[in-house]
mmCIF file of C-alpha atoms in Angstrom:
data_model
loop_
_atom_site.group_PDB
_atom_site.id
_atom_site.type_symbol
_atom_site.label_atom_id
_atom_site.label_comp_id
_atom_site.label_asym_id
_atom_site.label_seq_id
_atom_site.Cartn_x
_atom_site.Cartn_y
_atom_site.Cartn_z
ATOM 1 C CA UNK A 1 0.000 0.000 0.000
ATOM 2 C CA UNK A 2 1.356 3.418 -0.930
ATOM 3 C CA UNK A 3 1.120 6.421 1.336
ATOM 4 C CA UNK A 4 -2.298 7.975 0.937
ATOM 5 C CA UNK A 5 -3.032 11.616 0.302
ATOM 6 C CA UNK A 6 -5.904 13.487 -1.299
ATOM 7 C CA UNK A 7 -3.922 14.891 -4.213
ATOM 8 C CA UNK A 8 -6.973 16.417 -5.882
ATOM 9 C CA UNK A 9 -7.798 18.280 -2.696
ATOM 10 C CA UNK A 10 -4.209 19.485 -2.440
ATOM 11 C CA UNK A 11 -4.326 20.710 -6.037
ATOM 12 C CA UNK A 12 -7.556 22.585 -5.383
ATOM 13 C CA UNK A 13 -6.047 24.120 -2.258
ATOM 14 C CA UNK A 14 -2.956 25.156 -4.202
ATOM 15 C CA UNK A 15 -4.972 26.727 -7.031
ATOM 16 C CA UNK A 16 -7.123 28.664 -4.580
ATOM 17 C CA UNK A 17 -4.082 29.941 -2.757
ATOM 18 C CA UNK A 18 -2.454 30.883 -6.063
ATOM 19 C CA UNK A 19 -5.559 32.741 -7.156
ATOM 20 C CA UNK A 20 -5.483 34.657 -3.884
ATOM 21 C CA UNK A 21 -2.091 36.091 -4.643
ATOM 22 C CA UNK A 22 0.395 33.354 -5.465
ATOM 23 C CA UNK A 23 1.774 33.235 -1.898
ATOM 24 C CA UNK A 24 1.057 29.526 -1.285
ATOM 25 C CA UNK A 25 3.816 26.976 -1.792
ATOM 26 C CA UNK A 26 3.764 23.342 -0.686
ATOM 27 C CA UNK A 27 7.149 23.139 0.965
ATOM 28 C CA UNK A 28 7.143 19.962 3.059
ATOM 29 C CA UNK A 29 5.565 16.542 3.460
ATOM 30 C CA UNK A 30 4.826 14.712 6.719
ATOM 31 C CA UNK A 31 4.742 10.913 6.498
ATOM 32 C CA UNK A 32 2.700 9.188 9.215
ATOM 33 C CA UNK A 33 2.474 5.446 9.770
ATOM 34 C CA UNK A 34 -0.473 4.014 11.689
ATOM 35 C CA UNK A 35 -0.299 0.467 13.125
ATOM 36 C CA UNK A 36 -3.833 -0.945 13.418
ATOM 37 C CA UNK A 37 -5.360 -4.436 13.878
ATOM 38 C CA UNK A 38 -6.989 -4.776 10.458
ATOM 39 C CA UNK A 39 -7.128 -8.591 10.549
ATOM 40 C CA UNK A 40 -7.244 -11.200 13.322
ATOM 41 C CA UNK A 41 -9.405 -11.436 16.474
ATOM 42 C CA UNK A 42 -9.021 -7.708 17.243
ATOM 43 C CA UNK A 43 -10.081 -6.522 13.778
ATOM 44 C CA UNK A 44 -13.173 -4.814 15.225
ATOM 45 C CA UNK A 45 -10.807 -2.330 16.908
ATOM 46 C CA UNK A 46 -9.697 -1.072 13.498
ATOM 47 C CA UNK A 47 -13.052 -0.863 11.728
ATOM 48 C CA UNK A 48 -12.924 2.959 11.594
ATOM 49 C CA UNK A 49 -9.855 2.726 9.336
ATOM 50 C CA UNK A 50 -9.377 4.474 6.908
ATOM 51 C CA UNK A 51 -12.429 6.709 7.422
ATOM 52 C CA UNK A 52 -11.005 8.404 10.506
ATOM 53 C CA UNK A 53 -7.717 9.050 8.694
ATOM 54 C CA UNK A 54 -9.382 10.591 5.647
ATOM 55 C CA UNK A 55 -11.812 12.571 7.811
ATOM 56 C CA UNK A 56 -8.976 14.127 9.776
ATOM 57 C CA UNK A 57 -6.346 14.555 7.061
ATOM 58 C CA UNK A 58 -8.524 15.388 4.033
ATOM 59 C CA UNK A 59 -9.726 18.823 5.222
ATOM 60 C CA UNK A 60 -6.206 19.802 6.328
ATOM 61 C CA UNK A 61 -4.714 18.925 2.945
ATOM 62 C CA UNK A 62 -7.623 20.606 1.174
ATOM 63 C CA UNK A 63 -6.825 23.807 3.042
ATOM 64 C CA UNK A 64 -3.244 23.628 1.786
ATOM 65 C CA UNK A 65 -1.626 21.481 4.431
ATOM 66 C CA UNK A 66 -0.749 21.646 8.121
ATOM 67 C CA UNK A 67 0.746 25.009 9.094
ATOM 68 C CA UNK A 68 4.170 24.287 10.610
ATOM 69 C CA UNK A 69 6.166 27.432 11.268
ATOM 70 C CA UNK A 70 6.379 29.238 7.924
ATOM 71 C CA UNK A 71 5.611 26.068 5.958
ATOM 72 C CA UNK A 72 2.449 24.334 4.809
ATOM 73 C CA UNK A 73 2.993 20.592 5.057
ATOM 74 C CA UNK A 74 1.115 18.016 3.024
ATOM 75 C CA UNK A 75 0.210 15.000 5.160
ATOM 76 C CA UNK A 76 0.546 11.450 3.882
ATOM 77 C CA UNK A 77 -0.387 8.349 5.851
ATOM 78 C CA UNK A 78 -0.096 4.601 5.521
ATOM 79 C CA UNK A 79 -1.912 1.890 7.479
ATOM 80 C CA UNK A 80 0.074 -1.133 8.665
ATOM 81 C CA UNK A 81 -1.810 -4.251 9.799
ATOM 82 C CA UNK A 82 -0.705 -5.531 13.219
ATOM 83 C CA UNK A 83 -2.630 -8.763 12.506
ATOM 84 C CA UNK A 84 -3.823 -8.544 16.141
ATOM 85 C CA UNK A 85 -0.536 -9.973 17.433
ATOM 86 C CA UNK A 86 2.596 -8.707 19.144
ATOM 87 C CA UNK A 87 4.759 -10.204 16.393
ATOM 88 C CA UNK A 88 2.574 -8.666 13.689
ATOM 89 C CA UNK A 89 2.701 -5.216 15.248
ATOM 90 C CA UNK A 90 6.475 -5.427 15.638
ATOM 91 C CA UNK A 91 6.867 -6.387 11.981
ATOM 92 C CA UNK A 92 4.523 -3.588 10.919
ATOM 93 C CA UNK A 93 6.324 -0.946 12.962
ATOM 94 C CA UNK A 94 9.727 -2.145 11.748
ATOM 95 C CA UNK A 95 8.585 -1.846 8.137
ATOM 96 C CA UNK A 96 7.179 1.635 8.744
ATOM 97 C CA UNK A 97 10.292 2.918 10.507
ATOM 98 C CA UNK A 98 13.121 1.235 8.617
ATOM 99 C CA UNK A 99 11.732 0.565 5.130
ATOM 100 C CA UNK A 100 9.242 3.391 4.626
ATOM 101 C CA UNK A 101 11.055 5.839 6.911
ATOM 102 C CA UNK A 102 7.976 7.496 8.378
ATOM 103 C CA UNK A 103 8.430 10.767 10.228
ATOM 104 C CA UNK A 104 5.982 9.824 12.971
ATOM 105 C CA UNK A 105 4.194 6.654 14.071
ATOM 106 C CA UNK A 106 0.811 6.036 15.647
ATOM 107 C CA UNK A 107 -0.514 2.737 17.060
ATOM 108 C CA UNK A 108 -3.863 1.804 18.537
ATOM 109 C CA UNK A 109 -5.775 -1.204 19.777
ATOM 110 C CA UNK A 110 -4.765 -3.206 22.897
ATOM 111 C CA UNK A 111 -1.192 -4.069 24.042
ATOM 112 C CA UNK A 112 -0.849 -6.549 21.175
ATOM 113 C CA UNK A 113 -0.715 -3.590 18.777
ATOM 114 C CA UNK A 114 0.665 -0.685 20.825
ATOM 115 C CA UNK A 115 3.476 -2.109 22.922
ATOM 116 C CA UNK A 116 5.944 -3.428 20.351
ATOM 117 C CA UNK A 117 5.704 -0.273 18.189
ATOM 118 C CA UNK A 118 6.256 1.837 21.313
ATOM 119 C CA UNK A 119 9.460 -0.059 22.118
ATOM 120 C CA UNK A 120 10.674 0.188 18.518
ATOM 121 C CA UNK A 121 10.024 3.930 18.423
ATOM 122 C CA UNK A 122 12.193 4.293 21.513
ATOM 123 C CA UNK A 123 14.966 2.268 19.905
ATOM 124 C CA UNK A 124 14.892 4.226 16.641
ATOM 125 C CA UNK A 125 14.042 7.645 18.156
ATOM 126 C CA UNK A 126 10.778 8.119 16.260
ATOM 127 C CA UNK A 127 8.026 10.216 17.911
ATOM 128 C CA UNK A 128 4.993 8.013 18.458
ATOM 129 C CA UNK A 129 1.464 8.505 19.820
ATOM 130 C CA UNK A 130 -0.406 5.434 21.059
ATOM 131 C CA UNK A 131 -3.988 5.015 22.299
ATOM 132 C CA UNK A 132 -6.659 2.405 23.079
ATOM 133 C CA UNK A 133 -4.589 0.394 25.569
ATOM 134 C CA UNK A 134 -5.036 0.743 29.352
ATOM 135 C CA UNK A 135 -2.145 2.792 30.708
ATOM 136 C CA UNK A 136 -0.732 0.029 32.919
ATOM 137 C CA UNK A 137 -0.868 -2.579 30.136
ATOM 138 C CA UNK A 138 1.227 -0.181 28.028
ATOM 139 C CA UNK A 139 3.543 1.110 30.756
ATOM 140 C CA UNK A 140 4.676 -2.025 32.577
ATOM 141 C CA UNK A 141 7.109 -4.529 31.097
ATOM 142 C CA UNK A 142 7.178 -8.313 31.583
ATOM 143 C CA UNK A 143 9.206 -7.797 34.779
ATOM 144 C CA UNK A 144 6.367 -5.809 36.324
ATOM 145 C CA UNK A 145 8.384 -2.600 36.326
ATOM 146 C CA UNK A 146 7.426 0.587 34.473
ATOM 147 C CA UNK A 147 9.296 1.166 31.232
ATOM 148 C CA UNK A 148 10.956 4.496 30.448
ATOM 149 C CA UNK A 149 9.613 6.306 27.416
ATOM 150 C CA UNK A 150 10.996 9.397 25.748
ATOM 151 C CA UNK A 151 9.677 9.271 22.185
ATOM 152 C CA UNK A 152 6.346 7.524 22.751
ATOM 153 C CA UNK A 153 3.364 9.289 24.344
ATOM 154 C CA UNK A 154 0.243 7.393 25.340
ATOM 155 C CA UNK A 155 -3.258 8.273 26.505
ATOM 156 C CA UNK A 156 -6.193 6.142 27.601
ATOM 157 C CA UNK A 157 -7.862 5.179 30.885
ATOM 158 C CA UNK A 158 -6.015 3.911 33.952
ATOM 159 C CA UNK A 159 -6.653 0.474 35.452
ATOM 160 C CA UNK A 160 -7.079 1.849 39.033
ATOM 161 C CA UNK A 161 -9.845 4.083 37.661
ATOM 162 C CA UNK A 162 -11.264 1.062 35.866
ATOM 163 C CA UNK A 163 -11.256 -0.918 39.117
ATOM 164 C CA UNK A 164 -12.981 1.920 40.974
ATOM 165 C CA UNK A 165 -15.508 2.188 38.137
ATOM 166 C CA UNK A 166 -16.287 -1.546 38.172
ATOM 167 C CA UNK A 167 -16.576 -1.749 41.952
ATOM 168 C CA UNK A 168 -18.905 1.244 41.839
ATOM 169 C CA UNK A 169 -21.060 -0.340 39.121
ATOM 170 C CA UNK A 170 -21.292 -3.614 41.044
ATOM 171 C CA UNK A 171 -22.262 -1.788 44.239
ATOM 172 C CA UNK A 172 -24.875 0.124 42.248
ATOM 173 C CA UNK A 173 -26.452 -3.129 40.983
ATOM 174 C CA UNK A 174 -30.205 -2.849 41.636
ATOM 175 C CA UNK A 175 -31.071 -5.046 44.623
ATOM 176 C CA UNK A 176 -27.413 -5.855 45.430
ATOM 177 C CA UNK A 177 -25.820 -9.301 45.044
ATOM 178 C CA UNK A 178 -24.632 -12.249 47.134
ATOM 179 C CA UNK A 179 -20.901 -11.463 46.919
ATOM 180 C CA UNK A 180 -20.046 -14.394 44.630
ATOM 181 C CA UNK A 181 -18.101 -13.082 41.645
ATOM 182 C CA UNK A 182 -16.740 -15.045 38.682
ATOM 183 C CA UNK A 183 -13.566 -14.227 36.703
ATOM 184 C CA UNK A 184 -13.004 -14.391 32.940
ATOM 185 C CA UNK A 185 -9.369 -13.325 32.539
ATOM 186 C CA UNK A 186 -7.447 -14.953 29.663
ATOM 187 C CA UNK A 187 -3.738 -15.610 29.421
ATOM 188 C CA UNK A 188 -2.904 -12.477 27.407
ATOM 189 C CA UNK A 189 -1.448 -9.080 28.444
ATOM 190 C CA UNK A 190 -4.851 -7.580 29.286
ATOM 191 C CA UNK A 191 -6.034 -10.631 31.217
ATOM 192 C CA UNK A 192 -2.834 -10.995 33.225
ATOM 193 C CA UNK A 193 -2.653 -7.337 34.247
ATOM 194 C CA UNK A 194 -6.373 -6.978 34.921
ATOM 195 C CA UNK A 195 -6.526 -10.101 37.080
ATOM 196 C CA UNK A 196 -3.561 -8.991 39.186
ATOM 197 C CA UNK A 197 -5.253 -5.665 39.926
ATOM 198 C CA UNK A 198 -8.933 -6.629 40.130
ATOM 199 C CA UNK A 199 -8.569 -9.715 42.333
ATOM 200 C CA UNK A 200 -7.169 -7.976 45.453
ATOM 201 C CA UNK A 201 -9.623 -5.089 45.018
ATOM 202 C CA UNK A 202 -12.612 -7.443 44.876
ATOM 203 C CA UNK A 203 -11.352 -9.449 47.849
ATOM 204 C CA UNK A 204 -10.983 -6.193 49.796
ATOM 205 C CA UNK A 205 -14.743 -5.782 49.322
ATOM 206 C CA UNK A 206 -15.137 -9.264 50.907
ATOM 207 C CA UNK A 207 -16.489 -10.685 47.662
ATOM 208 C CA UNK A 208 -15.843 -14.380 47.018
ATOM 209 C CA UNK A 209 -14.150 -15.056 43.674
ATOM 210 C CA UNK A 210 -14.526 -18.101 41.476
ATOM 211 C CA UNK A 211 -11.376 -18.020 39.368
ATOM 212 C CA UNK A 212 -10.994 -20.720 36.664
ATOM 213 C CA UNK A 213 -7.460 -19.445 35.984
ATOM 214 C CA UNK A 214 -5.893 -17.807 32.959
ATOM 215 C CA UNK A 215 -7.225 -19.597 29.876
ATOM 216 C CA UNK A 216 -5.895 -19.448 26.315
ATOM 217 C CA UNK A 217 -7.449 -16.885 23.998
ATOM 218 C CA UNK A 218 -9.698 -18.674 21.514
ATOM 219 C CA UNK A 219 -10.955 -21.304 23.971
ATOM 220 C CA UNK A 220 -13.767 -23.085 22.077
ATOM 221 C CA UNK A 221 -15.597 -24.644 25.047
ATOM 222 C CA UNK A 222 -16.388 -22.796 28.282
ATOM 223 C CA UNK A 223 -18.506 -25.586 29.775
ATOM 224 C CA UNK A 224 -16.210 -26.264 32.743
ATOM 225 C CA UNK A 225 -16.019 -22.539 33.549
ATOM 226 C CA UNK A 226 -19.791 -22.137 33.366
ATOM 227 C CA UNK A 227 -20.303 -25.167 35.621
ATOM 228 C CA UNK A 228 -17.935 -23.686 38.235
ATOM 229 C CA UNK A 229 -19.920 -20.447 38.200
ATOM 230 C CA UNK A 230 -23.217 -22.312 38.572
ATOM 231 C CA UNK A 231 -21.954 -24.480 41.452
ATOM 232 C CA UNK A 232 -20.688 -21.434 43.342
ATOM 233 C CA UNK A 233 -23.868 -19.395 42.803
ATOM 234 C CA UNK A 234 -22.008 -16.633 40.989
ATOM 235 C CA UNK A 235 -24.214 -13.567 40.472
ATOM 236 C CA UNK A 236 -21.656 -11.185 38.951
ATOM 237 C CA UNK A 237 -19.211 -12.171 36.181
ATOM 238 C CA UNK A 238 -16.348 -9.881 35.258
ATOM 239 C CA UNK A 239 -13.560 -10.223 32.721
ATOM 240 C CA UNK A 240 -11.709 -8.888 29.668
ATOM 241 C CA UNK A 241 -12.364 -10.811 26.449
ATOM 242 C CA UNK A 242 -11.669 -10.566 22.728
ATOM 243 C CA UNK A 243 -14.869 -10.631 20.608
ATOM 244 C CA UNK A 244 -14.779 -14.362 19.657
ATOM 245 C CA UNK A 245 -14.291 -15.419 23.293
ATOM 246 C CA UNK A 246 -17.073 -13.171 24.539
ATOM 247 C CA UNK A 247 -19.474 -14.452 21.909
ATOM 248 C CA UNK A 248 -18.649 -18.082 22.702
ATOM 249 C CA UNK A 249 -19.003 -17.627 26.447
ATOM 250 C CA UNK A 250 -22.259 -15.644 26.457
ATOM 251 C CA UNK A 251 -23.972 -17.933 23.985
ATOM 252 C CA UNK A 252 -22.798 -21.087 25.770
ATOM 253 C CA UNK A 253 -23.825 -19.640 29.155
ATOM 254 C CA UNK A 254 -27.293 -18.846 27.814
ATOM 255 C CA UNK A 255 -27.639 -22.356 26.393
ATOM 256 C CA UNK A 256 -26.559 -23.819 29.752
ATOM 257 C CA UNK A 257 -29.157 -21.759 31.624
ATOM 258 C CA UNK A 258 -26.587 -19.673 33.499
ATOM 259 C CA UNK A 259 -27.983 -16.190 34.090
ATOM 260 C CA UNK A 260 -26.093 -13.943 36.533
ATOM 261 C CA UNK A 261 -27.474 -10.612 37.679
ATOM 262 C CA UNK A 262 -24.611 -8.743 36.046
ATOM 263 C CA UNK A 263 -21.921 -9.188 33.410
ATOM 264 C CA UNK A 264 -19.084 -6.655 33.401
ATOM 265 C CA UNK A 265 -16.987 -7.583 30.362
ATOM 266 C CA UNK A 266 -14.324 -5.336 28.839
ATOM 267 C CA UNK A 267 -12.604 -5.128 25.433
ATOM 268 C CA UNK A 268 -15.080 -6.935 23.117
ATOM 269 C CA UNK A 269 -18.046 -5.042 24.570
ATOM 270 C CA UNK A 270 -16.687 -1.810 23.142
ATOM 271 C CA UNK A 271 -17.858 -2.730 19.661
ATOM 272 C CA UNK A 272 -21.353 -3.021 18.138
ATOM 273 C CA UNK A 273 -20.634 -5.800 15.632
ATOM 274 C CA UNK A 274 -19.615 -8.484 18.166
ATOM 275 C CA UNK A 275 -22.468 -7.401 20.431
ATOM 276 C CA UNK A 276 -24.936 -7.735 17.557
ATOM 277 C CA UNK A 277 -23.443 -11.146 16.739
ATOM 278 C CA UNK A 278 -24.100 -12.325 20.308
ATOM 279 C CA UNK A 279 -27.779 -11.428 19.993
ATOM 280 C CA UNK A 280 -30.095 -11.405 22.992
ATOM 281 C CA UNK A 281 -27.434 -12.932 25.233
ATOM 282 C CA UNK A 282 -25.628 -9.588 25.015
ATOM 283 C CA UNK A 283 -28.561 -7.414 26.086
ATOM 284 C CA UNK A 284 -27.783 -5.803 29.438
ATOM 285 C CA UNK A 285 -24.047 -6.583 29.486
ATOM 286 C CA UNK A 286 -22.030 -3.851 31.190
ATOM 287 C CA UNK A 287 -18.522 -2.657 30.440
ATOM 288 C CA UNK A 288 -16.195 0.253 30.796
ATOM 289 C CA UNK A 289 -17.305 3.116 28.587
ATOM 290 C CA UNK A 290 -13.904 4.102 27.276
ATOM 291 C CA UNK A 291 -15.442 6.458 24.729
ATOM 292 C CA UNK A 292 -18.830 7.603 23.493
ATOM 293 C CA UNK A 293 -20.531 10.900 22.625
ATOM 294 C CA UNK A 294 -21.134 11.265 26.374
ATOM 295 C CA UNK A 295 -17.462 12.293 26.744
ATOM 296 C CA UNK A 296 -16.540 15.965 27.143
ATOM 297 C CA UNK A 297 -14.359 17.978 24.775
ATOM 298 C CA UNK A 298 -13.953 19.078 21.149
ATOM 299 C CA UNK A 299 -11.457 18.459 18.370
ATOM 300 C CA UNK A 300 -8.906 21.201 17.660
ATOM 301 C CA UNK A 301 -8.541 20.015 14.065
ATOM 302 C CA UNK A 302 -12.187 19.692 13.091
ATOM 303 C CA UNK A 303 -14.119 21.720 15.679
ATOM 304 C CA UNK A 304 -16.689 18.968 16.350
ATOM 305 C CA UNK A 305 -17.567 17.363 19.674
ATOM 306 C CA UNK A 306 -18.008 13.623 20.177
ATOM 307 C CA UNK A 307 -21.581 13.587 18.885
ATOM 308 C CA UNK A 308 -20.549 15.542 15.804
ATOM 309 C CA UNK A 309 -17.795 13.011 15.102
ATOM 310 C CA UNK A 310 -20.211 10.079 15.512
ATOM 311 C CA UNK A 311 -22.833 11.731 13.304
ATOM 312 C CA UNK A 312 -20.272 12.307 10.550
ATOM 313 C CA UNK A 313 -19.051 8.706 10.766
ATOM 314 C CA UNK A 314 -22.515 7.142 10.681
ATOM 315 C CA UNK A 315 -23.685 9.417 7.857
ATOM 316 C CA UNK A 316 -20.636 8.561 5.748
ATOM 317 C CA UNK A 317 -21.018 4.832 6.484
ATOM 318 C CA UNK A 318 -24.706 4.402 5.621
ATOM 319 C CA UNK A 319 -25.827 4.439 9.254
ATOM 320 C CA UNK A 320 -23.315 1.840 10.411
ATOM 321 C CA UNK A 321 -22.757 2.226 14.147
ATOM 322 C CA UNK A 322 -19.617 3.977 15.336
ATOM 323 C CA UNK A 323 -16.942 2.119 17.290
ATOM 324 C CA UNK A 324 -15.431 3.652 20.461
ATOM 325 C CA UNK A 325 -11.825 3.725 19.147
ATOM 326 C CA UNK A 326 -13.100 6.395 16.753
ATOM 327 C CA UNK A 327 -12.780 9.087 19.431
ATOM 328 C CA UNK A 328 -9.256 8.118 20.444
ATOM 329 C CA UNK A 329 -8.031 7.726 16.866
ATOM 330 C CA UNK A 330 -9.305 11.220 16.129
ATOM 331 C CA UNK A 331 -7.723 12.590 19.305
ATOM 332 C CA UNK A 332 -4.377 10.907 18.546
ATOM 333 C CA UNK A 333 -4.130 12.890 15.332
ATOM 334 C CA UNK A 334 -5.054 16.062 17.216
ATOM 335 C CA UNK A 335 -2.308 15.410 19.763
ATOM 336 C CA UNK A 336 0.354 14.813 17.113
ATOM 337 C CA UNK A 337 -0.678 17.712 14.839
ATOM 338 C CA UNK A 338 -0.907 20.083 17.802
ATOM 339 C CA UNK A 339 2.620 19.160 18.924
ATOM 340 C CA UNK A 340 4.028 19.590 15.411
ATOM 341 C CA UNK A 341 2.431 23.004 15.119
ATOM 342 C CA UNK A 342 3.677 24.149 18.513
ATOM 343 C CA UNK A 343 7.153 22.851 17.694
ATOM 344 C CA UNK A 344 7.062 24.936 14.526
ATOM 345 C CA UNK A 345 9.098 22.243 12.781
ATOM 346 C CA UNK A 346 8.997 18.545 11.932
ATOM 347 C CA UNK A 347 12.318 17.985 13.712
ATOM 348 C CA UNK A 348 11.819 14.890 15.864
ATOM 349 C CA UNK A 349 13.448 16.206 19.019
ATOM 350 C CA UNK A 350 11.456 19.429 18.845
ATOM 351 C CA UNK A 351 8.205 17.517 18.369
ATOM 352 C CA UNK A 352 8.994 15.274 21.344
ATOM 353 C CA UNK A 353 9.570 18.352 23.476
ATOM 354 C CA UNK A 354 6.252 19.787 22.303
ATOM 355 C CA UNK A 355 4.457 16.514 23.070
ATOM 356 C CA UNK A 356 5.830 16.689 26.614
ATOM 357 C CA UNK A 357 4.147 20.084 27.031
ATOM 358 C CA UNK A 358 0.764 19.013 25.601
ATOM 359 C CA UNK A 359 -2.320 20.442 27.291
ATOM 360 C CA UNK A 360 -5.004 19.889 24.681
ATOM 361 C CA UNK A 361 -8.785 19.585 24.612
ATOM 362 C CA UNK A 362 -9.878 16.623 22.495
ATOM 363 C CA UNK A 363 -13.054 14.576 22.057
ATOM 364 C CA UNK A 364 -11.625 12.230 24.737
ATOM 365 C CA UNK A 365 -11.244 15.052 27.267
ATOM 366 C CA UNK A 366 -8.080 17.026 28.026
ATOM 367 C CA UNK A 367 -4.800 15.322 27.118
ATOM 368 C CA UNK A 368 -1.866 16.335 29.323
ATOM 369 C CA UNK A 369 1.135 14.000 29.469
ATOM 370 C CA UNK A 370 2.962 13.433 32.763
ATOM 371 C CA UNK A 371 6.656 12.727 33.386
ATOM 372 C CA UNK A 372 6.142 9.089 32.316
ATOM 373 C CA UNK A 373 4.658 10.184 28.972
ATOM 374 C CA UNK A 374 1.053 9.172 29.573
ATOM 375 C CA UNK A 375 -2.217 10.976 30.137
ATOM 376 C CA UNK A 376 -5.082 9.381 32.082
ATOM 377 C CA UNK A 377 -8.428 9.989 30.375
ATOM 378 C CA UNK A 378 -11.924 9.801 31.899
ATOM 379 C CA UNK A 379 -14.171 6.762 31.704
ATOM 380 C CA UNK A 380 -17.728 5.780 32.460
ATOM 381 C CA UNK A 381 -19.833 2.649 32.824
ATOM 382 C CA UNK A 382 -21.766 1.465 29.773
ATOM 383 C CA UNK A 383 -24.660 -0.946 29.300
ATOM 384 C CA UNK A 384 -25.828 -2.412 26.003
ATOM 385 C CA UNK A 385 -29.571 -1.982 25.386
ATOM 386 C CA UNK A 386 -31.819 -2.869 22.486
ATOM 387 C CA UNK A 387 -33.558 0.247 21.201
ATOM 388 C CA UNK A 388 -37.043 -0.802 20.067
ATOM 389 C CA UNK A 389 -37.601 2.514 18.317
ATOM 390 C CA UNK A 390 -34.389 2.439 16.269
ATOM 391 C CA UNK A 391 -34.445 -1.385 15.993
ATOM 392 C CA UNK A 392 -30.799 -1.680 16.925
ATOM 393 C CA UNK A 393 -28.507 -2.352 19.866
ATOM 394 C CA UNK A 394 -27.078 0.762 21.473
ATOM 395 C CA UNK A 395 -24.824 1.720 24.342
ATOM 396 C CA UNK A 396 -25.904 3.913 27.259
ATOM 397 C CA UNK A 397 -23.616 5.485 29.843
ATOM 398 C CA UNK A 398 -25.215 4.283 33.104
ATOM 399 C CA UNK A 399 -22.469 5.081 35.649
ATOM 400 C CA UNK A 400 -20.359 8.212 36.022
ATOM 401 C CA UNK A 401 -19.419 8.498 39.702
ATOM 402 C CA UNK A 402 -15.675 8.183 38.959
ATOM 403 C CA UNK A 403 -15.747 10.884 36.240
ATOM 404 C CA UNK A 404 -18.925 13.019 36.406
ATOM 405 C CA UNK A 405 -17.752 14.857 33.252
ATOM 406 C CA UNK A 406 -18.887 11.788 31.272
ATOM 407 C CA UNK A 407 -22.627 12.356 31.048
ATOM 408 C CA UNK A 408 -25.019 9.715 32.392
ATOM 409 C CA UNK A 409 -27.563 8.849 29.688
ATOM 410 C CA UNK A 410 -29.653 6.094 31.349
ATOM 411 C CA UNK A 411 -30.140 4.137 34.589
ATOM 412 C CA UNK A 412 -28.570 0.714 35.125
ATOM 413 C CA UNK A 413 -30.695 -2.435 34.769
ATOM 414 C CA UNK A 414 -30.207 -6.085 35.760
ATOM 415 C CA UNK A 415 -28.888 -8.468 33.082
ATOM 416 C CA UNK A 416 -31.673 -10.043 31.036
ATOM 417 C CA UNK A 417 -31.643 -12.781 28.412
#
């Protein structure tokens, strides 16, 4: 795939500028690589590609390019498929940095896609912006110690906030529950980190866990897990699952007659397509709301708020429902473009310095990186509901006690099949 750019739009922009007095001259080009899970079990995370890229870059190029100091820079981008794996994302980032020699890199979509590119950007001194991975799953290495980043900047929610959000949602469960909680944490980076943080927090609440252990992603049969939950009278099930695993579990649980009062499942529940594929078994499932139009803030490079971004996406995609990464992918571009503009140059060291000083309103809230190069963004608690009027499944923000800036749009309900 060649680097993409709206050349017709650039030509129009150049002609208009020339007609205005001949002062416009395209004097630089910025090459951006974006590592995204286009294929594999995490492909739903990248479904907004390339619409979000064209939506953000097209108007800038049409206006003549990004203003950088006394230059107007044409923006080109190329998408690299992480294939939903650590190895795939490493190969993609290596190709972008060493073969295609991008100026800047972006990566999004769970640790499998963000972590290897982050490490490679540090090695090769390439400024990088990453999103859509919980901060701790990005920050901590295999040894459990935080990594040191200079060239990579990351923003998303923090796991301690996630824990507080989930505990709050469980406590807010209508009618309460019996304290028996079941775990669905796979043997992947998300599952390992989440289990290590959630388990002690739940036990501190004196809840009794049923933990079947870390299972392999792609497990075809959850019968033994479901039977453990049934024997132990589990009323709340919590976990972090890729879409195929979530679909398998919920459908098998429904077939086995297992119906807890609450499901709190993260990762796969962020996306409408896997939820629609689950069918009625997915109605009432709760999750972290890591982005929706309920979030505060506007885009610097676009001027729209979250609802405006969603409306534009759904209109351009024949009513197809937005996916939550849309907001963060848009905001990642804002963060990078803002830093380049403030640097007044495309020099890598200058852009890194500008990223360090970021204090920017985006559709994901304010992004402000700390000394460890990350910014903690707000989150809410979402519940999937079937909208009889619109005849489609939708997501409501039902819990906002951790971050009141994320608007509450409905009241929480018990899980129903």
